[in-house]
Amino acid sequence: MSSILLPNSKRVVATSTVHFQIRCYARKESGMDPKKETIRRALYPSNIRNKPTPTGTWRPDVEKALQHAIPSVQAHDTIDRAWLLHKRHIRKRREAETERKFESMRKAMDELASIDSHLYMEANKPENPRARSPEEVDLLKTLKASEARASDARIRGLFPRELRVPTDTPSRTGWKYDWKPFYRPL
Amino acid sequence: MSSRNFISLCRRKPSVFSRAFATVTESSSTPTQYPIPPQNARVKPKLLTSIILNRAPILTPTPTPFERAYYAYQARLRRALFNPFPYDFYFKQGSILEHRFTLEERKRERIAFGREFGVADELDKEKAAANKAAVEQLAEQEGESEEMMPRIHPSDDARDYKSLDRKGKRNLYLLLQENEGIWRFPEGIVKKGELLHQAAQRDLLAECGEYMDTWIVSRNPIGHYRPPKKAPSSSKPQPEEVAFFYKAHIMAGQARPNPETVKDFAWLTKQEIESRVPEYYWHGIKDMLSEH
């Protein structure tokens, strides 16, 4: 890996070891507003394609940094394989659980088919998200506009909006224990 | 899943679904010592629906030490290989924010690569000291950053099994205790002319109260359970019972169970359910619940 980063590559002269200047295509015009100058430098990167990166530069001490980052080529490969193995374990566990759940579902449907064919056929019907049952239509007529919208918002066959995505830290208010009952026809 | 696909899938041989994995962590064991009641085709069994009410995880899983080490390793690699940050595009030259960024960036470099990196080449020590003081003053003026809520809730330590904030990373399931003391999922009878998922909804409201925002996932049951056949006390043959389980999610509210039939309730993880529920029931339900 270090062969790519031999000292042949043009190194930019750094004004300080911390801040690295970027070589640009656009010539430095004298008497230019420094703000405009920085924008030009960001918009028009170097035209010299002597490095793999499109905007034209590694950090000046890239070999030294890499040596400190990677212990060795063999170590890097081992870490890679360990990570893939770890991901494989997680994947297999998840797949096994999904398999168990699906088996349970299949057996339940087989059982239902042998018991009652009408219920079985009804259970297999796909949910129509646009359908409104007759009770719902009657209910919508009696409700206020805001409540009617709330009732319509829960679409059958689709995930409800209130199902929250897991976060790193819980909300300040915690679980909402007082929820006002809202009647939805079955 | 469309009905046609599902029916055709079910008609295929069961061997299609038993694939052998290279690494199988667990094998589900069926209890052979328990009697499997024979299917009586003449007498239709009594249908019950049961609900598995699930509170989905609120928190993301904690990364393991290996995962954290790997992410840190990858971050170091990226830092070594990426383009230098165009600091002059984002920060005004000589401003306090630039100094703050520089100080923080030097710290990050030292953490990533070692003591030789992130060394400031300060020509003017006094200027450096002045910059540092200005940055500290800015930090004081801005005030402390917002405190994050802790991932462990007080109900975790208190072992409050009725709390829905407990065990944020895990799936919690609602379990009811009957007056006799047996723990089970909420269940009820299917009335005539009713469909199974409608019966499930109605039974949930009847047994657990309507003060919960719930959503039943699908029309299909996720599992079934036949209680073990009891020895007939009288000459009349008892109709068998079959319970079909439906999965539901709770988004808000709390269970207020009907005190006539139910003594107590609890929100439990899969392992906690195993310790409370009768053994035959456990073998019937364990495949439907999430491990994590």
XYZ file of C-alpha atoms in Angstrom:
478
model
C 0.000 0.000 0.000
C 2.797 2.366 0.799
C 4.186 1.945 -2.734
C 1.413 4.143 -4.094
C 2.366 6.875 -1.728
C 6.023 7.207 -2.629
C 7.596 10.644 -2.433
C 7.094 11.002 -6.235
C 3.685 12.496 -5.598
C 3.707 16.226 -5.371
C 3.529 17.410 -1.844
C 1.899 20.689 -1.147
C 3.811 23.132 0.919
C 2.029 23.531 4.191
C 1.968 26.867 5.920
C 1.578 25.044 9.202
C 1.642 21.365 10.078
C -1.975 21.482 11.139
C -3.590 23.348 8.246
C -2.947 22.000 4.745
C -3.398 24.181 1.708
C -5.075 22.769 -1.331
C -3.499 23.218 -4.732
C -6.021 24.690 -7.102
C -6.366 25.081 -10.795
C -7.536 28.660 -10.702
C -4.617 31.019 -10.530
C -4.291 33.260 -7.539
C -5.368 36.663 -8.672
C -3.934 39.596 -6.846
C -6.218 41.858 -4.918
C -8.952 39.229 -4.665
C -11.449 39.197 -1.836
C -10.255 36.370 0.471
C -13.785 34.982 0.841
C -14.194 34.710 -2.911
C -10.724 33.239 -3.115
C -11.606 30.379 -0.756
C -14.819 29.677 -2.642
C -12.929 29.553 -5.923
C -10.399 27.200 -4.456
C -13.145 24.916 -3.199
C -15.075 24.982 -6.470
C -12.138 24.499 -8.836
C -9.867 21.763 -7.514
C -6.460 20.960 -8.951
C -6.316 19.882 -12.566
C -3.147 17.858 -12.038
C -4.290 14.239 -11.972
C -1.261 12.636 -10.419
C -3.085 11.168 -7.438
C -5.993 8.734 -7.120
C -8.235 11.133 -5.182
C -10.340 13.391 -7.462
C -9.683 16.592 -5.579
C -6.052 15.843 -5.875
C -4.397 15.345 -2.547
C -3.615 13.099 0.381
C -2.602 14.599 3.691
C 1.121 15.398 3.686
C 2.046 12.800 6.309
C -0.168 10.080 4.885
C 2.413 7.254 5.029
C 3.279 7.993 8.636
C -0.409 8.215 9.535
C -1.171 4.909 7.826
C 1.680 3.192 9.618
C 0.222 4.347 12.907
C -3.306 3.346 11.885
C -2.632 -0.152 10.511
C -0.527 -2.551 12.601
C 0.407 -4.675 9.552
C -1.123 -6.062 6.353
C -1.776 -9.440 8.029
C -3.372 -7.745 11.028
C -5.649 -5.718 8.746
C -6.757 -8.881 6.920
C -7.400 -10.650 10.204
C -9.496 -7.755 11.478
C -11.473 -7.784 8.223
C -12.156 -11.504 8.466
C -13.093 -11.243 12.130
C -15.607 -8.512 11.282
C -17.160 -10.502 8.469
C -17.404 -13.516 10.768
C -19.063 -11.406 13.439
C -21.571 -10.088 10.920
C -22.177 -13.633 9.728
C -22.983 -14.813 13.277
C -25.494 -12.004 13.691
C -27.032 -12.704 10.311
C -27.379 -16.434 10.958
C -29.002 -15.836 14.323
C -31.479 -13.399 12.772
C -32.226 -15.764 9.897
C -32.783 -18.676 12.277
C -35.241 -16.607 14.299
C -37.114 -15.509 11.182
C -37.234 -19.140 10.051
C -38.743 -20.233 13.377
C -41.354 -17.492 13.228
C -42.292 -18.340 9.670
C -42.590 -22.036 10.500
C -44.906 -21.192 13.358
C -47.010 -19.040 11.029
C -47.148 -21.742 8.358
C -48.245 -24.404 10.842
C -50.927 -22.075 12.179
C -52.291 -21.471 8.678
C -52.264 -25.224 7.944
C -54.172 -25.822 11.162
C -56.695 -23.121 10.304
C -57.176 -24.571 6.833
C -57.976 -27.983 8.287
C -60.400 -26.508 10.835
C -62.370 -23.899 8.906
C -61.906 -23.129 5.231
C -63.953 -19.911 5.261
C -61.846 -18.333 8.021
C -58.740 -19.551 6.223
C -59.730 -17.880 2.958
C -60.604 -14.675 4.795
C -57.263 -14.669 6.603
C -55.468 -14.990 3.277
C -57.202 -12.067 1.622
C -54.860 -9.145 0.919
C -55.650 -5.925 2.738
C -56.902 -3.147 0.504
C -55.493 0.121 1.887
C -58.165 2.193 0.194
C -61.099 0.135 1.418
C -63.407 1.526 4.051
C -65.761 -0.797 5.845
C -69.436 0.272 6.069
C -69.077 0.979 9.819
C -66.176 3.288 9.106
C -68.141 5.182 6.495
C -71.011 5.670 8.931
C -68.629 6.737 11.681
C -66.882 9.287 9.472
C -70.153 11.073 8.899
C -70.646 11.623 12.638
C -67.089 12.720 13.526
C -65.527 16.176 13.485
C -63.067 17.024 10.720
C -59.921 16.559 12.836
C -61.164 13.278 14.304
C -62.157 12.038 10.858
C -58.638 12.739 9.650
C -57.180 10.868 12.627
C -59.457 7.933 11.907
C -58.466 7.898 8.250
C -54.767 8.156 9.056
C -54.598 4.568 10.350
C -54.566 2.723 7.032
C -55.108 -1.030 7.156
C -52.228 -3.027 5.818
C -49.692 -0.236 6.451
C -47.494 0.450 9.460
C -48.879 3.194 11.682
C -47.001 6.453 11.958
C -46.780 6.180 15.754
C -44.392 3.216 15.624
C -41.163 4.915 16.672
C -37.704 4.167 15.365
C -35.273 3.120 18.138
C -32.987 5.936 19.290
C -29.705 6.076 21.194
C -31.238 7.757 24.216
C -34.867 7.730 25.351
C -37.141 10.758 25.096
C -37.305 13.202 27.991
C -40.987 12.574 28.577
C -40.620 8.793 28.404
C -43.529 6.500 27.526
C -46.892 8.160 26.979
C -49.030 6.467 29.615
C -52.107 8.699 29.339
C -53.556 8.062 25.949
C -57.114 9.069 25.304
C -59.086 6.154 23.827
C -60.007 6.691 20.198
C -62.631 4.361 18.830
C -61.799 2.624 15.566
C -64.302 0.154 14.120
C -62.978 -3.386 13.725
C -48.139 -11.866 0.903
C -50.893 -12.477 -1.686
C -53.370 -15.212 -0.875
C -52.487 -17.307 -3.947
C -48.778 -17.380 -3.099
C -49.459 -18.314 0.474
C -51.824 -21.149 -0.411
C -49.370 -22.559 -2.971
C -46.549 -22.285 -0.429
C -48.554 -24.140 2.161
C -49.408 -26.907 -0.322
C -45.705 -27.636 -0.929
C -43.908 -30.267 1.114
C -42.634 -29.096 4.489
C -39.092 -30.238 3.550
C -38.716 -27.064 1.419
C -38.452 -24.984 4.553
C -35.974 -27.114 6.505
C -32.683 -25.805 5.083
C -29.456 -26.823 6.785
C -27.405 -23.838 7.902
C -23.628 -23.904 8.177
C -23.780 -22.401 11.628
C -27.003 -23.113 13.426
C -26.902 -21.663 16.902
C -30.058 -23.285 18.294
C -32.270 -26.160 17.368
C -35.886 -25.850 18.408
C -36.808 -28.977 20.334
C -40.354 -30.233 20.403
C -41.361 -31.892 23.649
C -41.873 -35.531 22.773
C -43.048 -36.456 26.233
C -46.219 -34.386 25.923
C -49.172 -36.045 24.234
C -50.220 -34.457 20.925
C -54.029 -34.533 20.854
C -55.384 -36.255 17.741
C -57.317 -34.114 15.275
C -60.977 -34.894 15.468
C -62.390 -34.123 12.053
C -66.011 -34.642 13.082
C -66.178 -32.227 16.021
C -64.996 -28.732 15.226
C -62.691 -27.445 17.946
C -63.584 -24.320 19.862
C -61.686 -21.374 18.417
C -59.893 -18.870 20.602
C -57.793 -15.909 19.590
C -54.879 -14.733 21.640
C -52.855 -11.549 21.250
C -49.109 -11.164 21.546
C -48.926 -7.453 22.324
C -45.390 -6.290 21.706
C -43.676 -3.093 22.794
C -40.919 -2.719 20.238
C -37.429 -1.648 21.368
C -37.125 2.070 22.153
C -33.300 2.127 22.212
C -30.667 1.009 19.739
C -28.564 -2.007 20.759
C -25.313 -1.307 22.622
C -22.256 -1.970 20.452
C -20.052 -4.787 21.754
C -16.405 -4.012 22.642
C -15.327 -5.678 19.389
C -17.702 -3.504 17.366
C -16.497 -0.345 19.095
C -12.874 -1.291 18.484
C -13.618 -1.997 14.825
C -15.441 1.305 14.344
C -12.516 3.164 15.956
C -10.102 1.302 13.667
C -12.111 2.212 10.574
C -12.297 5.825 11.734
C -8.491 5.928 12.045
C -8.116 4.513 8.548
C -10.503 7.064 7.102
C -8.713 9.863 8.866
C -5.396 8.698 7.416
C -6.670 8.333 3.863
C -9.121 11.176 3.394
C -8.487 14.553 1.806
C -7.395 17.248 4.205
C -10.381 19.117 5.541
C -10.933 22.454 3.723
C -10.896 24.391 6.986
C -10.536 27.738 5.216
C -13.782 27.215 3.351
C -15.748 26.509 6.514
C -14.107 28.828 9.035
C -13.114 32.453 8.803
C -9.335 32.925 9.136
C -8.349 33.839 12.648
C -11.812 33.512 14.171
C -12.477 31.938 17.564
C -14.465 29.103 15.998
C -11.482 28.246 13.845
C -9.262 28.105 16.914
C -11.766 25.900 18.682
C -11.950 23.590 15.689
C -8.165 23.458 15.471
C -7.798 22.526 19.136
C -10.456 19.810 18.900
C -9.005 18.468 15.657
C -5.514 18.239 17.147
C -6.966 16.285 20.051
C -8.709 13.888 17.664
C -5.479 13.401 15.698
C -3.585 12.547 18.887
C -6.273 10.045 19.913
C -6.262 8.439 16.474
C -2.537 8.186 15.748
C -0.459 8.958 18.821
C 1.468 11.654 20.550
C 3.539 12.643 17.510
C 0.436 13.822 15.637
C -1.701 16.845 16.279
C 1.244 18.922 17.374
C 0.696 22.612 16.900
C 3.480 24.485 15.295
C 2.940 27.608 17.273
C 5.329 30.382 16.395
C 3.937 32.651 19.038
C 3.309 31.109 22.452
C 1.508 34.153 23.738
C -0.850 34.130 20.792
C -1.570 30.442 21.364
C -2.370 31.087 25.010
C -4.641 34.012 24.053
C -6.501 31.835 21.522
C -6.992 29.083 24.078
C -8.379 31.571 26.598
C -10.781 32.958 23.992
C -12.020 29.443 23.202
C -12.594 28.681 26.886
C -14.510 31.918 27.283
C -16.689 30.963 24.313
C -17.402 27.591 25.898
C -18.445 29.273 29.144
C -20.703 31.694 27.301
C -22.371 28.970 25.313
C -23.112 27.051 28.466
C -23.173 23.317 28.949
C -24.523 21.120 26.219
C -27.886 19.444 26.743
C -27.753 16.443 29.020
C -28.899 13.231 27.382
C -31.346 10.992 29.206
C -29.707 7.828 30.564
C -30.369 4.587 28.723
C -31.254 2.737 31.927
C -34.586 3.901 33.309
C -35.298 3.946 37.079
C -37.929 1.251 36.518
C -35.091 -1.067 35.410
C -33.432 -0.845 38.823
C -36.756 -0.965 40.630
C -37.808 -4.070 38.608
C -41.181 -2.518 37.929
C -42.686 -5.108 35.582
C -45.670 -2.927 34.757
C -43.496 -0.138 33.356
C -43.236 0.330 29.598
C -39.963 2.250 29.912
C -38.143 -0.774 31.318
C -35.603 -2.593 29.124
C -35.501 -0.079 26.293
C -33.349 -2.302 24.063
C -35.557 -5.378 24.308
C -38.951 -6.461 23.004
C -41.539 -6.539 25.795
C -44.680 -8.651 25.688
C -47.890 -8.272 27.694
C -48.631 -11.212 29.958
C -51.764 -11.546 32.109
C -52.219 -13.529 35.315
C -55.537 -15.294 35.714
C -57.380 -15.460 39.005
C -56.095 -19.028 39.443
C -52.535 -17.762 39.148
C -51.543 -19.028 35.690
C -49.739 -16.584 33.419
C -50.851 -16.424 29.777
C -51.321 -14.028 26.886
C -54.638 -12.174 26.584
C -57.173 -14.433 24.882
C -60.850 -14.770 24.143
C -63.428 -16.766 22.240
C -64.241 -16.227 18.559
C -67.932 -15.472 18.137
C -69.990 -16.880 15.311
C -69.735 -14.996 12.011
C -66.657 -13.108 13.162
C -63.302 -13.200 11.444
C -60.235 -14.164 13.459
C -58.424 -10.825 13.355
C -61.601 -8.971 14.315
C -62.093 -11.364 17.222
C -58.489 -10.749 18.254
C -59.055 -6.980 18.328
C -62.250 -7.320 20.295
C -60.728 -9.753 22.807
C -57.772 -7.453 23.383
C -60.031 -4.505 24.151
C -62.231 -6.645 26.389
C -59.420 -8.170 28.445
C -56.878 -5.363 28.574
C -58.949 -2.210 28.325
C -59.164 0.387 25.584
C -56.577 2.786 27.036
C -53.861 1.479 24.712
C -53.017 2.579 21.172
C -52.576 -0.831 19.561
C -52.185 -2.055 16.015
C -52.734 -5.660 14.945
C -50.180 -6.359 12.272
C -51.987 -8.682 9.906
C -55.035 -10.823 9.189
C -52.868 -13.943 9.409
C -52.256 -15.674 12.738
C -48.598 -16.069 13.670
C -49.013 -19.293 15.613
C -51.404 -21.687 17.257
C -51.660 -23.594 20.511
C -53.634 -26.664 21.552
C -53.906 -27.131 25.313
C -53.066 -30.667 26.478
C -56.092 -32.961 26.400
C -57.601 -33.386 29.869
C -59.018 -36.743 30.946
C -62.793 -36.620 30.343
C -64.554 -36.392 33.685
C -68.029 -36.970 32.312
C -69.216 -39.169 29.425
C -69.736 -36.063 27.231
C -66.756 -35.489 24.908
C -65.221 -32.075 25.591
C -64.677 -30.044 22.409
C -61.020 -29.312 21.825
C -59.744 -25.795 22.002
C -57.348 -24.203 19.547
C -55.936 -20.748 20.208
C -54.641 -18.684 17.287
C -52.109 -16.018 18.120
C -52.082 -12.570 16.547
C -49.214 -10.114 16.770
C -49.953 -6.542 17.777
C -47.863 -3.499 18.633
C -48.521 -0.974 21.388
C -47.620 2.625 20.621
C -49.030 4.494 23.627
C -51.079 3.989 26.768
C -51.086 1.288 29.417
C -53.020 -1.913 29.989
C -55.991 -1.727 32.356
C -57.055 -5.336 32.578
C -60.574 -6.409 33.362
C -60.531 -7.285 37.090
C -63.184 -10.013 36.726
C -60.992 -12.378 34.738
C -57.502 -11.029 35.268
C -55.618 -10.632 38.546
C -52.369 -9.053 37.402
C -50.394 -8.050 34.287
C -46.731 -7.562 33.382
C -44.581 -6.443 30.470
C -41.867 -9.070 30.122
C -38.978 -10.069 27.896
C -38.830 -13.532 26.333
C -36.567 -14.932 29.078
C -38.798 -13.581 31.824
C -41.853 -15.123 30.174
C -40.139 -18.526 30.186
C -39.804 -18.452 33.945
C -43.461 -17.610 34.587
C -45.482 -19.538 32.066
C -46.390 -23.294 32.272
C -43.972 -25.548 30.390
C -46.322 -26.943 27.727
C -47.595 -23.426 26.959
C -44.014 -22.183 26.704
C -43.124 -24.758 24.045
C -46.155 -23.649 22.084
C -45.319 -19.946 22.139
C -41.535 -19.676 22.211
C -41.112 -19.708 18.416
C -43.331 -16.653 17.968
C -41.376 -14.326 20.255
C -38.286 -12.276 19.390
C -35.021 -13.251 21.057
C -33.895 -9.681 21.388
